[in-house]
């Protein structure tokens, strides 16, 4: 039993004698004196509930069990089954981790430790990186503190008091944070020998914790700013059950093998250089995949009635003042001054497209206008957050802006859904979550237009629900941007991870800012609506996701090297050259391995490079004018007719079949036989 159990249950400070009214989930109400603690209320409902209680939720706010309740409203006890429990566990486990680190490494300074997706992290300044052995010791100490079942006690205090505490324990980072908090709202959480600055809430005692695993440590700049000292960030996974934790850890293992940074190096796809931070260099193989993606989207632009445009890279800052980027996005932009004139490098294509639209005269008959742009974009991201291809400073998008009338919105959304379904289906992304972000509290434009747009967005999906198995739709109430509602598209990859890819954003604001119009049927000038939309999003990021989704086994049509001719010895190099010529003539990307190596070594090399098709040529093949085919993950097929084989490969290429990419996506079986 933890010591908080005996803590006083009614806060004498409440002292106003008034009652508050709590409405329980079953609709019943309880009137209790203001200042009664959540724990006391839970106990009055039932001892079992009080035993399971982690916290309470009152009027939308999660509070510690020991907090005196001072207002009326909907009231729930947060037990391990409650949706709020996981966040409590995750954040409280972060404190647990810091507690253990402080015990084992007394000189270590502590930073911050928030709950994140799947767990938490905590930043430390240990003077040296943590080793895997350190993490094991820390984890063991955390388990010990759980077994101690120390009460977690909230202490509200003045800034001076907090500064004194953190100075005394030599925690300058904490002192720095205290300085930024307004007086009167400061609280700390204490668990036996550890105290941390925190708003809370927390579980009532360390004994409530336990389902966790420290996964890794990595360098992280204090406050994500590279000008600040480098700290060591410990990541931990926290779940409700051991089963969920184990499943998560298995996914992490699988993800490690697919890490696009690792595969990008092994497969010679891309590289980085410190002189161009967070800006990828695509090596020939990576550039091939990148360009194939663009070529394909370009084909689809023709099919779906888009027009590609090319717009400038650098604009007078007046443009960004009009678009609002200068005021709101300044810290993420690159600027330069030439001829005493200030220019900005575009972080998005939209403003340029607005200028372009505005430079032409459009009538209602011309609408919708769909401008597509693979323009290069630059955004300054702090080095603390950049990562491989998934967060970079230079990238391009399959970006497009649709200018249409309000009445055309519904048809545009439908068309967009067809487009996005075709793209995601091609990659085998069959599980797609579509979120509709609706009107937030602060918004601009007429409510009537918002309603129309939201209806168009949800109808577009509703009408197609049957033809979209695996797709699900939900509403994120109030999650729209201030300038319009939006749809977000999230796909699930081959190992069950969710990635946000596509988006469709309605914009009522910019047409006003840029004074855009079209001539309506009655001759009057009207404002178009702008739809910002992307399907893959950043191509750099998408490529990173695709590498992890496929484990580097790209589908045949995207494989940088689709076939490799492998002569069994140098004697057959000449015949190999002849075959290579025919493969290339068929429009397929191929090479031949003419090194003086053993056949086994050449085949292993082809496997390592994840080449979908190895065409082996030796005595028998040369005599018969055939090749032996070795399909990655697909077995061997002797003596293949070359013409027939090329026809099959061209077919897999043209249809963008998922078949020939091997076993990376376990849901689609590799082809057993080619002919
Ligand atoms: Zn905390
Ligand atoms: Zn845009």
XYZ file of C-alpha atoms and ligand atoms in Angstrom:
677
model
C 0.000 0.000 0.000
C 1.393 3.369 -0.912
C 1.546 6.252 1.467
C -0.830 8.388 -0.578
C -3.667 6.099 0.482
C -3.609 7.827 3.821
C -3.418 11.337 2.400
C -6.179 13.621 3.558
C -9.192 13.361 1.381
C -10.767 16.717 1.817
C -8.638 19.727 1.178
C -9.252 22.204 3.997
C -8.070 24.951 1.667
C -11.284 24.525 -0.292
C -13.003 25.963 2.737
C -15.821 27.631 0.827
C -18.371 25.127 2.088
C -19.949 25.008 -1.356
C -20.828 21.826 -3.194
C -19.882 20.746 -6.676
C -21.983 18.430 -8.821
C -20.354 15.511 -10.573
C -22.186 13.783 -13.419
C -21.136 10.134 -13.666
C -20.943 8.204 -16.965
C -24.229 6.421 -16.168
C -25.953 9.821 -15.918
C -26.346 9.781 -12.113
C -25.129 12.824 -10.193
C -23.212 13.219 -6.969
C -23.014 16.404 -4.959
C -19.802 16.603 -2.943
C -18.108 19.431 -1.051
C -15.772 21.450 -3.238
C -12.254 20.285 -2.480
C -13.114 16.591 -2.226
C -10.382 14.552 -3.906
C -10.940 12.300 -6.880
C -9.819 9.384 -4.741
C -12.520 10.064 -2.162
C -15.168 10.155 -4.868
C -13.865 6.897 -6.377
C -13.971 5.275 -2.923
C -17.518 6.446 -2.388
C -18.517 4.795 -5.667
C -16.863 1.492 -4.809
C -13.699 0.104 -3.185
C -12.870 -1.977 -6.267
C -12.994 1.091 -8.485
C -10.863 3.055 -6.029
C -8.273 0.293 -6.083
C -8.053 0.336 -9.884
C -8.139 4.121 -10.149
C -5.201 5.900 -11.785
C -6.702 9.385 -12.007
C -10.027 11.062 -12.670
C -11.373 13.047 -15.566
C -13.473 16.060 -14.622
C -15.011 18.371 -17.200
C -12.523 17.222 -19.810
C -9.441 17.515 -17.627
C -7.478 14.542 -16.293
C -6.480 15.093 -12.646
C -4.438 13.205 -10.079
C -6.450 11.198 -7.567
C -5.132 13.480 -4.830
C -6.212 16.732 -6.500
C -9.069 18.556 -4.769
C -11.988 18.853 -7.194
C -13.299 22.379 -7.490
C -15.771 22.437 -10.312
C -18.899 20.677 -11.477
C -19.088 18.663 -14.648
C -18.933 15.228 -16.262
C -16.839 12.950 -14.031
C -15.122 9.638 -14.757
C -12.630 7.542 -12.871
C -9.660 6.699 -15.086
C -8.900 2.983 -14.673
C -6.437 0.966 -16.795
C -9.240 0.345 -19.303
C -9.966 4.048 -19.802
C -8.680 5.715 -22.986
C -6.715 8.221 -20.878
C -4.793 5.501 -19.021
C -2.123 4.904 -21.627
C -0.971 8.519 -21.680
C -0.739 8.467 -17.875
C 1.349 5.308 -17.936
C 3.606 6.644 -20.653
C 4.331 9.952 -19.024
C 4.657 8.486 -15.524
C 7.107 5.919 -16.903
C 9.213 8.819 -18.212
C 9.532 10.074 -14.618
C 10.314 6.531 -13.541
C 13.135 6.424 -16.076
C 14.597 9.738 -14.890
C 14.307 8.530 -11.288
C 16.384 5.456 -12.165
C 18.957 7.447 -14.143
C 19.408 9.881 -11.249
C 20.025 6.965 -8.871
C 22.563 5.240 -11.128
C 24.310 8.333 -12.528
C 24.187 10.942 -9.758
C 25.908 13.638 -11.856
C 23.496 13.425 -14.773
C 21.392 16.503 -15.499
C 17.808 15.991 -16.561
C 15.914 17.690 -19.386
C 12.335 16.951 -20.345
C 10.388 13.719 -20.687
C 7.078 13.774 -22.543
C 4.781 10.911 -23.519
C 4.960 10.176 -27.226
C 3.402 7.695 -29.621
C 4.066 4.177 -28.276
C 5.825 5.388 -25.137
C 7.984 8.254 -23.975
C 11.402 9.774 -24.180
C 13.518 11.528 -21.600
C 16.479 13.825 -22.319
C 19.583 13.669 -20.165
C 22.960 15.331 -20.093
C 25.191 12.456 -18.980
C 28.441 13.797 -20.429
C 28.733 10.688 -22.621
C 26.325 8.579 -24.688
C 24.398 5.828 -22.902
C 25.463 2.316 -23.858
C 23.077 -0.636 -24.321
C 24.434 -1.946 -20.994
C 23.485 1.374 -19.352
C 19.947 0.965 -20.670
C 19.734 -2.540 -19.190
C 20.851 -1.272 -15.801
C 18.431 1.655 -15.967
C 15.579 -0.659 -16.870
C 16.418 -2.960 -13.948
C 16.465 0.041 -11.594
C 13.094 1.176 -12.970
C 11.654 -2.254 -12.126
C 13.072 -1.903 -8.626
C 11.324 1.461 -8.173
C 8.072 -0.087 -9.403
C 8.444 -2.798 -6.740
C 9.046 -0.086 -4.096
C 5.598 1.296 -4.972
C 6.523 4.848 -4.014
C 3.726 7.393 -3.814
C 3.766 10.042 -6.544
C 2.913 13.317 -4.848
C 2.026 16.608 -6.474
C 3.574 19.718 -4.904
C 2.532 23.184 -5.958
C 5.215 25.756 -5.224
C 6.634 29.169 -6.007
C 9.241 29.688 -8.700
C 11.836 30.537 -6.063
C 11.197 27.274 -4.272
C 11.471 25.270 -7.505
C 14.683 27.039 -8.488
C 16.115 26.205 -5.066
C 15.256 22.526 -5.461
C 16.720 22.172 -8.947
C 19.809 24.224 -8.171
C 20.407 22.054 -5.132
C 20.334 18.910 -7.268
C 22.453 20.536 -9.973
C 19.835 20.548 -12.718
C 20.429 23.756 -14.714
C 18.148 22.646 -17.561
C 15.252 22.442 -15.125
C 16.133 25.852 -13.685
C 16.012 27.196 -17.237
C 12.513 25.783 -17.750
C 11.292 27.129 -14.408
C 12.382 30.613 -15.498
C 9.968 30.405 -18.447
C 6.910 29.405 -16.402
C 4.607 32.132 -15.064
C 4.460 32.458 -11.278
C 1.527 30.798 -9.613
C 1.131 27.847 -11.939
C 4.133 25.773 -11.050
C 3.998 22.220 -9.802
C 6.436 19.397 -9.181
C 5.903 15.679 -8.756
C 7.852 13.871 -6.112
C 8.340 10.127 -5.788
C 10.527 9.286 -2.790
C 14.063 10.286 -3.887
C 13.120 11.969 -7.162
C 11.403 15.237 -7.944
C 10.545 16.599 -11.354
C 8.993 19.775 -12.606
C 5.668 18.782 -14.140
C 2.138 19.879 -14.830
C 0.889 16.314 -14.316
C -1.241 14.352 -14.073
C 0.409 11.163 -12.887
C -0.497 7.729 -11.612
C -0.763 7.735 -7.786
C 2.247 5.484 -7.189
C 5.119 3.839 -9.025
C 3.625 0.408 -8.318
C 0.965 1.095 -10.959
C 3.617 1.001 -13.691
C 5.382 -1.952 -15.251
C 4.663 -2.716 -18.912
C 7.639 -0.952 -20.476
C 10.911 -1.493 -22.296
C 13.727 0.951 -22.966
C 14.288 0.651 -26.693
C 17.241 2.870 -27.533
C 19.127 6.098 -26.863
C 20.124 8.762 -29.370
C 21.644 12.224 -29.394
C 19.145 15.100 -29.351
C 19.769 18.811 -29.097
C 18.312 20.581 -26.086
C 15.001 22.057 -27.285
C 15.715 20.629 -30.773
C 18.094 23.484 -31.544
C 21.543 22.665 -32.889
C 22.979 25.750 -31.184
C 22.178 24.107 -27.862
C 24.157 21.319 -26.244
C 23.643 17.763 -27.425
C 21.780 15.654 -24.894
C 21.168 11.921 -24.782
C 17.563 10.921 -25.324
C 16.360 7.613 -23.947
C 13.300 6.165 -25.679
C 10.959 3.749 -23.975
C 7.945 1.791 -25.174
C 4.948 1.619 -22.835
C 1.750 -0.359 -23.373
C -1.256 -1.540 -21.422
C -0.436 -5.229 -21.717
C 2.705 -7.279 -22.130
C 1.218 -8.739 -25.314
C 0.835 -5.307 -26.891
C 4.339 -4.371 -25.823
C 5.776 -7.593 -27.310
C 3.948 -6.999 -30.572
C 5.286 -3.479 -30.698
C 8.843 -4.667 -30.053
C 8.502 -7.260 -32.821
C 7.371 -4.493 -35.168
C 10.367 -2.400 -34.117
C 12.712 -5.291 -34.926
C 11.100 -5.683 -38.337
C 11.332 -1.932 -38.865
C 15.031 -1.901 -37.988
C 15.761 -4.364 -40.786
C 13.803 -2.119 -43.147
C 15.188 1.208 -41.976
C 15.395 3.263 -45.156
C 18.619 4.933 -44.014
C 20.290 1.531 -43.747
C 18.772 0.198 -46.986
C 19.460 3.461 -48.802
C 23.147 2.932 -48.139
C 23.194 -0.814 -48.883
C 21.242 -0.457 -52.121
C 23.146 2.672 -53.236
C 20.000 4.779 -53.447
C 21.034 8.025 -51.755
C 23.663 9.693 -49.626
C 24.202 12.837 -47.563
C 27.035 15.283 -47.098
C 27.576 17.631 -44.151
C 27.855 20.571 -46.552
C 24.224 20.147 -47.555
C 22.596 19.254 -44.231
C 19.397 17.212 -44.400
C 19.437 17.422 -48.207
C 19.635 14.061 -49.955
C 21.845 13.274 -52.925
C 20.043 10.666 -55.012
C 22.558 8.253 -56.492
C 21.751 6.841 -59.955
C 19.621 4.013 -58.562
C 17.708 6.283 -56.190
C 17.210 8.886 -58.908
C 15.813 6.150 -61.159
C 13.113 5.241 -58.645
C 12.420 8.911 -57.930
C 11.977 9.739 -61.604
C 9.861 6.657 -62.248
C 7.458 7.846 -59.565
C 7.258 11.255 -61.215
C 6.818 9.776 -64.714
C 3.950 7.668 -63.514
C 2.188 10.490 -61.653
C 2.673 12.583 -64.793
C 0.857 9.921 -66.841
C -1.950 9.996 -64.306
C -2.123 13.794 -64.556
C -3.002 13.356 -68.208
C -5.622 10.752 -67.338
C -7.222 12.884 -64.597
C -7.146 16.184 -66.459
C -4.331 18.017 -64.659
C -1.962 20.444 -66.349
C 1.646 20.531 -65.269
C 3.266 23.933 -64.802
C 6.769 25.148 -63.990
C 7.121 28.061 -61.591
C 10.030 30.090 -60.142
C 12.112 28.972 -57.209
C 12.772 32.369 -55.674
C 10.274 35.202 -55.212
C 10.279 38.745 -53.915
C 9.163 38.568 -50.286
C 6.073 40.593 -51.258
C 4.611 37.291 -52.450
C 5.138 35.680 -49.066
C 3.765 38.724 -47.281
C 0.583 38.345 -49.326
C 0.373 34.601 -48.694
C 1.156 35.048 -44.998
C 4.245 32.833 -45.107
C 6.475 35.799 -44.309
C 4.569 36.477 -41.109
C 3.792 32.902 -40.061
C 6.402 30.671 -41.664
C 9.463 32.906 -41.610
C 11.593 30.659 -39.393
C 11.198 27.764 -41.824
C 12.218 29.709 -44.931
C 15.479 30.580 -46.689
C 16.039 34.199 -47.632
C 18.526 36.043 -49.755
C 19.079 39.703 -50.631
C 20.094 40.678 -54.175
C 20.088 44.227 -55.623
C 18.975 45.407 -52.184
C 15.783 43.445 -52.679
C 14.767 40.659 -50.309
C 13.831 37.333 -51.828
C 12.535 34.112 -50.314
C 12.996 30.560 -51.561
C 9.573 28.973 -51.918
C 8.577 26.528 -49.174
C 5.348 25.658 -51.025
C 4.057 25.932 -54.573
C 0.716 27.529 -53.746
C 1.637 31.231 -53.793
C 3.324 30.880 -57.197
C 0.249 29.129 -58.549
C -1.971 31.928 -57.295
C 0.150 34.462 -59.209
C -0.065 32.278 -62.274
C -3.839 31.885 -62.050
C -4.198 35.619 -61.468
C -2.202 36.407 -64.582
C -4.789 34.722 -66.820
C -8.449 35.471 -67.479
C -10.777 32.558 -66.722
C -14.451 32.095 -67.374
C -16.718 29.555 -65.704
C -16.243 27.390 -68.810
C -12.496 27.067 -68.084
C -13.026 25.760 -64.569
C -11.846 23.625 -62.917
C -8.213 24.566 -63.555
C -5.825 21.956 -62.136
C -2.200 23.092 -61.887
C 0.306 20.393 -61.011
C 3.892 21.162 -60.037
C 6.894 19.027 -59.092
C 8.738 22.233 -58.137
C 11.620 21.929 -55.690
C 10.775 23.244 -52.255
C 13.020 24.277 -49.402
C 12.046 24.360 -45.771
C 14.396 24.951 -42.928
C 13.959 22.149 -40.397
C 15.956 22.190 -37.192
C 18.701 19.608 -37.334
C 17.237 18.008 -34.223
C 14.189 16.860 -36.181
C 15.618 15.981 -39.600
C 15.802 12.277 -40.280
C 16.900 10.307 -43.347
C 14.505 10.987 -46.199
C 11.453 11.358 -44.008
C 12.280 14.879 -42.822
C 14.535 16.862 -45.142
C 15.199 20.476 -46.085
C 14.795 20.123 -49.846
C 12.107 18.094 -51.545
C 9.434 18.012 -54.243
C 5.785 17.042 -53.960
C 3.184 15.609 -56.287
C 1.529 18.881 -55.523
C -1.409 20.438 -57.259
C -3.897 23.255 -56.862
C -7.390 23.033 -58.231
C -9.289 26.258 -58.876
C -13.016 25.582 -59.112
C -16.429 26.985 -58.258
C -18.124 26.016 -55.008
C -20.578 23.893 -56.979
C -17.787 21.942 -58.620
C -16.221 20.884 -55.329
C -18.194 17.654 -54.970
C -17.193 16.422 -58.437
C -13.559 17.359 -57.760
C -13.484 15.383 -54.524
C -14.893 12.343 -56.327
C -12.296 12.589 -59.049
C -9.581 12.978 -56.447
C -10.742 9.851 -54.628
C -10.527 7.863 -57.880
C -7.030 9.197 -58.419
C -5.780 8.476 -54.928
C -7.337 5.005 -54.906
C -5.523 4.130 -58.106
C -2.190 5.322 -56.700
C -2.427 3.643 -53.288
C -3.784 0.433 -54.802
C -0.756 0.223 -57.068
C 1.530 0.100 -54.022
C -0.665 -2.407 -52.229
C -1.769 0.161 -49.651
C -5.195 -1.370 -49.208
C -5.830 -0.165 -45.665
C -6.473 3.564 -45.789
C -7.870 5.790 -43.060
C -9.500 8.990 -44.236
C -9.972 11.745 -41.677
C -12.227 14.735 -42.284
C -11.099 17.847 -40.391
C -14.127 20.091 -39.935
C -14.643 23.762 -39.057
C -12.559 24.872 -36.085
C -13.622 27.541 -33.616
C -11.579 30.178 -35.409
C -12.344 30.134 -39.081
C -12.773 32.435 -42.036
C -15.323 32.399 -44.835
C -19.074 31.858 -44.812
C -20.508 29.029 -42.681
C -22.670 28.131 -45.660
C -19.573 27.484 -47.784
C -17.960 25.489 -45.008
C -21.050 23.313 -44.757
C -21.064 22.790 -48.499
C -17.383 21.868 -48.546
C -17.684 19.497 -45.585
C -20.676 17.828 -47.152
C -18.858 17.487 -50.470
C -15.876 15.894 -48.707
C -17.925 13.400 -46.714
C -20.308 12.618 -49.616
C -17.410 11.884 -51.923
C -16.293 9.197 -49.542
C -19.770 7.960 -48.619
C -20.693 7.348 -52.250
C -17.624 5.203 -52.737
C -17.527 3.353 -49.439
C -18.593 0.077 -51.051
C -15.959 0.190 -53.752
C -13.272 0.932 -51.168
C -12.918 -2.147 -48.972
C -10.211 -1.591 -46.390
C -10.824 2.160 -46.376
C -12.314 3.726 -43.289
C -13.550 7.194 -42.679
C -13.771 9.280 -39.539
C -14.456 12.872 -38.579
C -11.900 14.957 -36.704
C -14.288 17.588 -35.417
C -12.722 21.055 -35.403
C -9.459 19.836 -36.944
C -9.790 21.790 -40.200
C -7.443 24.702 -40.916
C -8.829 28.180 -40.288
C -9.166 28.638 -44.055
C -11.078 25.454 -44.878
C -11.898 21.808 -44.113
C -9.586 19.001 -45.181
C -9.256 15.292 -45.812
C -6.148 13.442 -44.596
C -5.217 10.036 -45.963
C -3.291 7.599 -43.829
C -1.989 4.303 -45.188
C -0.816 1.191 -43.344
C 2.451 -0.312 -44.520
C 3.501 -3.949 -44.802
C 4.462 -4.160 -41.120
C 1.377 -2.414 -39.820
C 2.696 1.103 -39.331
C 0.503 4.059 -40.226
C 1.799 6.874 -42.419
C 0.000 10.067 -43.291
C 0.423 10.573 -47.045
C -2.261 12.326 -49.029
C -4.241 15.403 -48.249
C -6.966 17.499 -49.775
C -7.358 20.934 -48.269
C -10.163 23.351 -49.130
C -9.036 26.988 -49.114
C -11.487 29.903 -48.916
C -8.824 32.391 -47.830
C -6.113 32.658 -50.461
C -8.479 33.426 -53.370
C -9.341 36.551 -51.335
C -5.737 37.372 -50.426
C -4.691 37.127 -54.062
C -7.931 38.601 -55.433
C -8.533 35.632 -57.745
C -11.676 35.450 -59.830
C -13.425 33.997 -62.811
C -16.244 35.344 -64.933
C -19.500 33.630 -64.049
C -22.286 32.705 -66.470
C -24.113 35.954 -65.687
C -21.014 38.007 -66.485
C -20.188 38.857 -62.841
C -16.766 38.224 -61.299
C -16.719 35.421 -58.777
C -14.149 33.937 -56.427
C -12.964 30.412 -57.128
C -12.270 27.957 -54.315
C -8.768 26.491 -54.155
C -8.171 22.826 -53.367
C -4.600 22.032 -52.329
C -3.990 18.341 -52.805
C -1.197 15.806 -52.813
C -1.287 12.017 -53.006
C 2.250 10.882 -52.237
C 3.140 14.167 -50.534
C 6.875 14.829 -50.381
C 8.502 12.460 -52.888
C 11.585 12.235 -50.684
C 9.534 11.179 -47.702
C 7.410 8.854 -49.817
C 10.506 7.144 -51.136
C 11.672 6.612 -47.545
C 8.289 5.091 -46.671
C 8.272 2.956 -49.828
C 11.741 1.597 -49.047
C 10.505 0.551 -45.607
C 7.172 -0.772 -46.934
C 8.913 -2.990 -49.483
C 12.056 -3.643 -47.464
C 13.975 -2.462 -50.535
C 12.310 -5.079 -52.766
C 10.697 -2.571 -55.063
C 7.894 -3.778 -57.310
C 9.267 -4.791 -60.698
C 8.273 -1.553 -62.427
C 10.178 0.509 -59.845
C 13.258 -1.674 -59.420
C 16.267 0.444 -60.378
C 17.822 -2.653 -61.929
C 15.110 -4.973 -63.185
C 17.294 -7.715 -64.593
C 20.921 -8.755 -64.373
C 22.612 -11.091 -66.822
C 24.899 -13.506 -65.010
C 27.328 -15.494 -67.190
C 28.429 -18.640 -65.321
C 32.007 -17.945 -66.419
C 33.919 -15.462 -68.562
C 33.529 -17.874 -71.466
C 29.908 -16.806 -71.772
C 30.379 -13.047 -71.415
C 29.856 -12.550 -75.112
C 26.558 -14.420 -75.148
C 25.668 -12.498 -71.984
C 26.300 -9.201 -73.795
C 23.975 -10.291 -76.551
C 21.213 -11.086 -74.029
C 21.826 -7.784 -72.226
C 21.381 -5.950 -75.523
C 18.036 -7.627 -76.095
C 16.814 -6.887 -72.561
C 17.756 -3.224 -72.896
C 16.172 -3.062 -76.323
C 12.961 -4.257 -74.694
C 13.091 -1.094 -72.580
C 14.063 -2.799 -69.335
C 16.766 -1.616 -66.938
C 19.514 -4.213 -66.866
C 23.222 -4.847 -66.413
C 25.493 -7.835 -66.701
C 27.931 -9.195 -64.158
C 31.051 -10.024 -66.163
C 33.428 -10.266 -63.231
C 35.689 -13.233 -62.930
C 33.789 -14.567 -59.912
C 32.162 -17.851 -58.989
C 28.523 -18.183 -60.047
C 27.457 -18.484 -56.395
C 29.111 -15.158 -55.532
C 27.462 -13.424 -58.488
C 24.050 -14.769 -57.504
C 24.562 -13.674 -53.910
C 25.441 -10.240 -55.177
C 22.272 -10.081 -57.216
C 20.339 -11.069 -54.091
C 22.022 -8.361 -52.027
C 21.210 -5.768 -54.670
C 17.635 -7.088 -54.669
C 17.527 -7.457 -58.448
C 14.146 -9.041 -59.298
C 15.375 -11.201 -62.178
C 18.759 -12.862 -62.674
C 19.261 -14.234 -66.185
C 21.875 -16.959 -65.956
C 23.720 -17.994 -69.116
C 26.103 -20.929 -69.549
C 26.899 -23.701 -71.956
C 23.411 -25.148 -72.258
C 21.700 -21.771 -72.557
C 24.130 -20.546 -75.183
C 23.659 -23.697 -77.256
C 19.858 -23.440 -77.078
C 19.703 -19.641 -77.339
C 17.876 -19.449 -73.972
C 18.490 -18.162 -70.436
C 17.859 -19.665 -67.019
C 15.807 -17.367 -64.867
C 16.199 -16.880 -61.144
C 13.367 -14.813 -59.666
C 13.998 -13.099 -56.377
C 12.061 -15.066 -53.702
C 10.430 -16.894 -56.605
C 12.575 -19.885 -57.523
C 14.456 -20.966 -60.630
C 13.183 -21.629 -64.113
C 15.520 -23.351 -66.537
C 15.841 -22.709 -70.259
C 13.490 -19.846 -70.797
C 12.615 -18.648 -74.253
C 14.110 -15.159 -74.332
C 11.360 -13.489 -76.350
C 8.684 -14.990 -74.154
C 10.526 -13.910 -71.022
C 10.965 -10.354 -72.256
C 7.269 -10.213 -73.068
C 6.438 -11.297 -69.489
C 8.804 -8.756 -67.989
C 7.507 -5.946 -70.156
C 4.008 -6.916 -69.072
C 4.909 -6.777 -65.354
C 6.544 -3.408 -66.000
C 3.668 -1.886 -67.945
C 0.920 -3.086 -65.610
C 2.904 -2.076 -62.502
C 2.166 -5.501 -61.160
C 3.007 -6.125 -57.513
C 3.783 -9.747 -58.349
C 7.430 -9.637 -59.202
C 8.676 -7.795 -56.185
C 9.225 -10.807 -54.030
C 8.117 -11.434 -50.481
C 8.568 -7.951 -48.989
C 4.814 -7.493 -48.879
C 3.687 -10.716 -47.299
C 0.099 -10.142 -48.358
C 0.848 -10.601 -52.038
C 2.375 -13.900 -52.986
C 5.338 -13.957 -55.334
C 4.665 -15.421 -58.730
C 5.451 -19.098 -58.745
C 5.955 -19.378 -62.443
C 6.754 -16.834 -65.056
C 5.270 -18.419 -68.157
Zn 5.341 14.579 -15.357
Zn -0.845 24.393 -51.613
